[in-house]
Coordinates of C-alpha atoms in Angstrom, one line a residue:
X1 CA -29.8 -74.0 24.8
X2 CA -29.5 -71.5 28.1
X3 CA -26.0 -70.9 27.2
X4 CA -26.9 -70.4 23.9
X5 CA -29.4 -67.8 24.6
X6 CA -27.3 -66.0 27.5
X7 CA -24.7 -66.0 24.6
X8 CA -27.1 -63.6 22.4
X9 CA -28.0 -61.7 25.7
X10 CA -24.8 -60.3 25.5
X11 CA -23.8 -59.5 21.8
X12 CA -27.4 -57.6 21.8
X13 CA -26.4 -55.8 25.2
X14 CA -23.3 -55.2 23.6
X15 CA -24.5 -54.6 19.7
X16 CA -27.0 -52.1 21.4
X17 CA -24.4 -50.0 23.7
X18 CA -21.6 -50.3 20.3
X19 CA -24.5 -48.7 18.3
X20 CA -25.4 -46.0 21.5
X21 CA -22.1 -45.2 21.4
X22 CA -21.8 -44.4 17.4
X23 CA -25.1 -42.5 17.6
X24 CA -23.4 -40.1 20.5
X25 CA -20.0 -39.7 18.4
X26 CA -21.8 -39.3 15.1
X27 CA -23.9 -36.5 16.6
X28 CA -20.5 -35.0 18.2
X29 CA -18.8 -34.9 15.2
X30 CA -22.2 -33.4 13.5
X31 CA -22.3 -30.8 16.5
X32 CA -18.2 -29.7 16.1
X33 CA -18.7 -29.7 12.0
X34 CA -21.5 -27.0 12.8
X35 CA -19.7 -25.2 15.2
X36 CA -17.1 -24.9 12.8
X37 CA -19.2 -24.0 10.1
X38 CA -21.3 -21.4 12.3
X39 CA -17.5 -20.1 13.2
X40 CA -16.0 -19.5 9.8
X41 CA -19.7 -18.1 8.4
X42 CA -19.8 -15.1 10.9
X43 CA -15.7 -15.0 10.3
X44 CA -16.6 -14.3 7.0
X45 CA -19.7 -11.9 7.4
X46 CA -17.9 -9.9 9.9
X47 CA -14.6 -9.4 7.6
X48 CA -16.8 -8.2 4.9
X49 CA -18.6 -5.8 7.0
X50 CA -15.3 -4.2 8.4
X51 CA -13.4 -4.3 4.8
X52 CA -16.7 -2.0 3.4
X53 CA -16.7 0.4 6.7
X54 CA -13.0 0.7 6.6
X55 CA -13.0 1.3 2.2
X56 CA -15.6 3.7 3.1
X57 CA -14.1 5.5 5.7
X58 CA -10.9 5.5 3.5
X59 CA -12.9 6.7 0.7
X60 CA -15.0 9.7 2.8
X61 CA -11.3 10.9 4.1
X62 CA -10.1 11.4 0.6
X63 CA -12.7 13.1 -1.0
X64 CA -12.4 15.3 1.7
X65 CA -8.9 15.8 1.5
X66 CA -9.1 16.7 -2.1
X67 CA -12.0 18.9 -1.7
X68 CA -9.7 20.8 0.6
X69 CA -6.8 20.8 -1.5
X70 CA -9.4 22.0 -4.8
X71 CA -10.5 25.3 -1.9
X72 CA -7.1 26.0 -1.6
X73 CA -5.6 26.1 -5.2
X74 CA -9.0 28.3 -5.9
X75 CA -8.0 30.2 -3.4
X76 CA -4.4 30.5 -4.5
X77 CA -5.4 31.0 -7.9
X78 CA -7.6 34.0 -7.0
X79 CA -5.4 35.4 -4.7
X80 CA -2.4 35.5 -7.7
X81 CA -5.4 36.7 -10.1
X82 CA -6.5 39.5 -7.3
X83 CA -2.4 40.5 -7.0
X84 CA -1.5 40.2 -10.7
X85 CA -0.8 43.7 -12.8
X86 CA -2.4 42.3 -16.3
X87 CA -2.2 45.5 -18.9
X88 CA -1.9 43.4 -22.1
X89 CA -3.4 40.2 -23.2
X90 CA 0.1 38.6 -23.7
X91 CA 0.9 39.0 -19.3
X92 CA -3.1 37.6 -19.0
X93 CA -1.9 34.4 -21.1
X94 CA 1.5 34.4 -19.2
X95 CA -0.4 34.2 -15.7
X96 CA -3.1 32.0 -16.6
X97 CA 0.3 29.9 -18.2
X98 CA 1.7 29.8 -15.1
X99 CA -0.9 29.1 -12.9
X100 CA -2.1 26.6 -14.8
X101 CA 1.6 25.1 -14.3
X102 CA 1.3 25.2 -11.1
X103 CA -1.5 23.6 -10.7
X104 CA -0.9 20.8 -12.9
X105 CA 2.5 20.0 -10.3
X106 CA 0.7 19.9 -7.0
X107 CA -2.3 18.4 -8.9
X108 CA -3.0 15.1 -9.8
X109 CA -2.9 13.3 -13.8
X110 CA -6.5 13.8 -14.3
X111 CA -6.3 17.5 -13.8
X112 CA -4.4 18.2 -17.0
X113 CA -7.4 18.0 -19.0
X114 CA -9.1 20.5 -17.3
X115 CA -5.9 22.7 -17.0
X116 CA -5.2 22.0 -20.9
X117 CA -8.8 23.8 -20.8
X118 CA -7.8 26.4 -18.7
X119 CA -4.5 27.4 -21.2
X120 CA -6.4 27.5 -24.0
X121 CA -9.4 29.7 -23.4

């Protein structure tokens, strides 16, 4: 009976550090598989941040650039009106013609309606 009972001494030592032991790598792999987690969630926040400053930047840059480029064909357009020697309707329709041309080269495919606009009044 003493052997016996020594016997089941050590399976429940050994039971007991066997189950110790797959508490402390369960809650390792639990700890990594939130680290990971943790990892790829501010991964993701923070790429989504920089894409929005970065298509905002891009976006603030180009409407700047084309308010610049409308300045200078108003400019250019007022400077060829300013120059122009209109005696006759038919030279006012031939310079509004051709400015309009002009613009609609350097401009982009949206501007036509407005230039179509121009032509015709």
């Amino acid at each position: 009976m003493p052997r016996l009972n020594l016997y089941s001494r050590f399976s429940l030592r050994r039971l007991l550090r066997h189950g110790r032991a797959e508490v402390r790598r369960s809650l390792q792999a639990r700890t990594v598989a939130l680290a990971v987690i943790l990892t790829l969630a501010v991964a993701i926040v923070f790429s989504g941040v920089s894409i929005t400053s970065v298509c905002a930047s891009l976006l603030n840059q180009i409407m700047q650039q084309s308010r610049n480029d409308y300045s200078n064909m108003v400019q250019q357009t007022q400077t060829s009106l300013d120059a122009a020697d209109v005696s006759s309707t038919v030279q006012v329709q031939q310079l509004v013609n051709d400015l309009a041309s002009s613009l609609q080269s350097i401009g982009s495919p949206h501007d036509s309606i407005v230039i179509s606009d121009i032509k015709t009044s």
